[in-house]
XYZ file of C-alpha atoms in Angstrom:
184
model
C -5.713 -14.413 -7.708
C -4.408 -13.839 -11.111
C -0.725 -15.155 -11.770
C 2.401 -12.920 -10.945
C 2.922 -12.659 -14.864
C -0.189 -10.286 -14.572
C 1.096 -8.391 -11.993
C 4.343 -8.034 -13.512
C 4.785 -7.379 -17.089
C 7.764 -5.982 -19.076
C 6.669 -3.241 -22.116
C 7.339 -0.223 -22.728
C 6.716 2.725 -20.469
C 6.143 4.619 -18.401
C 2.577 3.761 -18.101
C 0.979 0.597 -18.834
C -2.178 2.033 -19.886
C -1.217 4.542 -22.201
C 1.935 2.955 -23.627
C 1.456 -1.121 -23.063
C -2.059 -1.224 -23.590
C -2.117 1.297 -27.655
C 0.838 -0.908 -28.449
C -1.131 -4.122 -27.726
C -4.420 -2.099 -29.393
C -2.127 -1.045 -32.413
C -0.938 -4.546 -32.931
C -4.552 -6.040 -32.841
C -5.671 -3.767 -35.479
C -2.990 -3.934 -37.756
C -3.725 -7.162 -38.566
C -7.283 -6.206 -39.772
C -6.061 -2.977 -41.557
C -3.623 -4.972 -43.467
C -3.101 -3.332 -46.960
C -4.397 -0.178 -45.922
C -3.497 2.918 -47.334
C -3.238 5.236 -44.491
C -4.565 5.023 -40.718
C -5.646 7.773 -38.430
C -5.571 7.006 -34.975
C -7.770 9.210 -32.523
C -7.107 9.553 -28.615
C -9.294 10.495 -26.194
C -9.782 11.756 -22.952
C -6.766 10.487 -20.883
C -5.078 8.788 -22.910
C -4.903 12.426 -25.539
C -5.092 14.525 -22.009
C -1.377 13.229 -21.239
C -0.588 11.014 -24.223
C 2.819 13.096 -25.172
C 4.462 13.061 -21.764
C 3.906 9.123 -21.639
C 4.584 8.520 -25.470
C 1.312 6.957 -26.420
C 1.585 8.119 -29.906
C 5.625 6.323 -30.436
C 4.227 3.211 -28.714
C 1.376 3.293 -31.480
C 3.645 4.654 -34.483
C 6.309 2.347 -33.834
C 3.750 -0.391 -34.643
C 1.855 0.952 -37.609
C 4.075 3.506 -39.375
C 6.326 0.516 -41.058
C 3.062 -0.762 -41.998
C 1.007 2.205 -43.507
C 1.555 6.333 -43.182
C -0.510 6.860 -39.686
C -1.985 10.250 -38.198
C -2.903 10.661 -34.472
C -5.456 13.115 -33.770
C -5.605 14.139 -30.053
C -8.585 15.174 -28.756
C -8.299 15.272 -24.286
C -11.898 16.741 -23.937
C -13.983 14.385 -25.362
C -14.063 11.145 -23.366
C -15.711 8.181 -24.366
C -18.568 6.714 -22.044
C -16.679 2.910 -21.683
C -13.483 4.356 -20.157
C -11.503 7.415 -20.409
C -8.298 5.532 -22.166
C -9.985 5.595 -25.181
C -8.459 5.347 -29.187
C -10.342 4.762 -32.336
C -8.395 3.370 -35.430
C -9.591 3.899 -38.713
C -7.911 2.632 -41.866
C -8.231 3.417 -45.340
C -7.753 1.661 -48.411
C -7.062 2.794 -52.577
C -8.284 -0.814 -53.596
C -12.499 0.191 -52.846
C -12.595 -1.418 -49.626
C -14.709 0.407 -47.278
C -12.567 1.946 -43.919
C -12.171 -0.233 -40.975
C -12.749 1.038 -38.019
C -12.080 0.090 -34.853
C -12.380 1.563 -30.797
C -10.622 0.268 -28.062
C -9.914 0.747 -24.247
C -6.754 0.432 -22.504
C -8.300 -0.551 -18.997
C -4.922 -1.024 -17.214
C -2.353 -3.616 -16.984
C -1.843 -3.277 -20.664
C -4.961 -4.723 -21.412
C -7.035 -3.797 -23.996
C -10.953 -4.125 -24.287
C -12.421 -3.943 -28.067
C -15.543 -1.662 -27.827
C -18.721 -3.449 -27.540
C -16.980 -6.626 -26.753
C -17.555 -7.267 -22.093
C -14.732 -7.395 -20.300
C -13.385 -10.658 -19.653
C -11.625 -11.065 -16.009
C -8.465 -12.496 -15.665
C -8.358 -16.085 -15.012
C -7.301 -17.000 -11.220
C -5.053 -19.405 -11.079
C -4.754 -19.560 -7.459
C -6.752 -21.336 -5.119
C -6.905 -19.321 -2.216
C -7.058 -15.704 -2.511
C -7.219 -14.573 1.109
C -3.821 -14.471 3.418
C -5.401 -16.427 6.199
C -6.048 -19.173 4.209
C -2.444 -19.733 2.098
C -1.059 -19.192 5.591
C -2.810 -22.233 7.099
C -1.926 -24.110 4.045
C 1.610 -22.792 5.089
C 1.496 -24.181 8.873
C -0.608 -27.374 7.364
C 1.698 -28.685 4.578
C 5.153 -27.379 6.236
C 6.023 -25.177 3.246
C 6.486 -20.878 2.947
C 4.553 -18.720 0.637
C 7.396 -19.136 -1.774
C 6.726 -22.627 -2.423
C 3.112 -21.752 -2.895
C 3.566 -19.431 -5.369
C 5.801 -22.301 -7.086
C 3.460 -25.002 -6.646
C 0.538 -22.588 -8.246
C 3.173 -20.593 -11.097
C 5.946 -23.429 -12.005
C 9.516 -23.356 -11.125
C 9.781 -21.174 -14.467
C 8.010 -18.275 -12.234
C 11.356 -17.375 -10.770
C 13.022 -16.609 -14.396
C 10.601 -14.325 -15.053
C 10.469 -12.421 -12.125
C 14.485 -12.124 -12.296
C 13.931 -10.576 -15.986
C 11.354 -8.284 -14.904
C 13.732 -7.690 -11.943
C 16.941 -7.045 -14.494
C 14.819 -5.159 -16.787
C 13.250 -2.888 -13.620
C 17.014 -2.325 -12.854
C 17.908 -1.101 -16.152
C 15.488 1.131 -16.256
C 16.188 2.756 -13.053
C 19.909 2.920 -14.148
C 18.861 4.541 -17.497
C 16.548 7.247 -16.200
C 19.362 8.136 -13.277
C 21.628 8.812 -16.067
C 19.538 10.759 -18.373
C 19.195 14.287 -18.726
C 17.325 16.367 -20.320
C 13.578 17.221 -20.941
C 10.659 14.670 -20.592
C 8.426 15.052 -22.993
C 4.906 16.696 -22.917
């Protein structure tokens, strides 16, 4: 199994895919389009289909526009054959560089996959990945499924999940006191 930190990350929302994952693809290319002139970023499929309502474009403009004026075309019916959380970047440049251009996937999670580059898996870190066998090792060595998430994740797990825990909490406490209209 993949560690908790996986499981649990803290971004921006509401959706990991289309907010976590074109802020992490937006920071990645920005530092190959930097001195560019302008950018234009292109959704597809998914990610264009419902992009407003989940703020995909402010989790990419937040990123690039200090950087470089940046345009996002949306375009929900054309989906790309990888994935349907697709974006292409494309920047250009006054100084006779050629554009860069670059696709990439938001697969979930946040994570990003650059086009024609595989997919790499997320490392396990555990060593037992089925419930019958951590729960021998349980009655074996004496100890709870606590202690063998600490033994496998570090004492330092338990910080992290009580941010992720404060920062769920403030988010539940922020939306129950908003009003108004959601976007998209």
């Amino acid at each position: 199994m993949e560690s908790i930190r996986q499981l649990y990350k803290i971004g921006l929302g509401p959706s990991s895919s289309h907010t976590m994952g074109p802020r992490k693809a937006a920071l990645a290319f920005a530092a190959e389009a930097a001195g560019a002139s302008s950018c234009t970023v292109t959704l597809f499929g998914s990610l264009a289909a419902t992009g407003k309502g989940h703020l995909t474009d402010k989790a990419i403009l937040d990123e690039l526009q200090p950087l470089f004026p940046t345009e996002i075309v949306w375009k929900p019916d054309t989906v790309l054959p990888f994935h349907t959380n697709a974006m292409t970047f494309e920047a250009k440049f006054d100084d006779g560089r050629g554009p860069v251009s670059r696709t990439y996937y938001s697969v979930g999670g946040g994570d990003i996959v650059l086009d024609g580059e595989p997919r790499t898996p997320a490392r396990s870190i555990y060593s037992m990945s089925r419930i019958k066998d951590i729960q021998q090792w349980c009655e074996r060595t004496g100890k709870t499924y606590w202690e063998y998430v600490e033994e496998t994740e570090g004492p330092e797990i338990w910080d992290y999940l009580a941010e992720v825990w404060r920062v769920m909490k403030a988010a539940v406490e922020r939306g129950i006191e908003a009003e108004g209209v959601l976007p998209g």
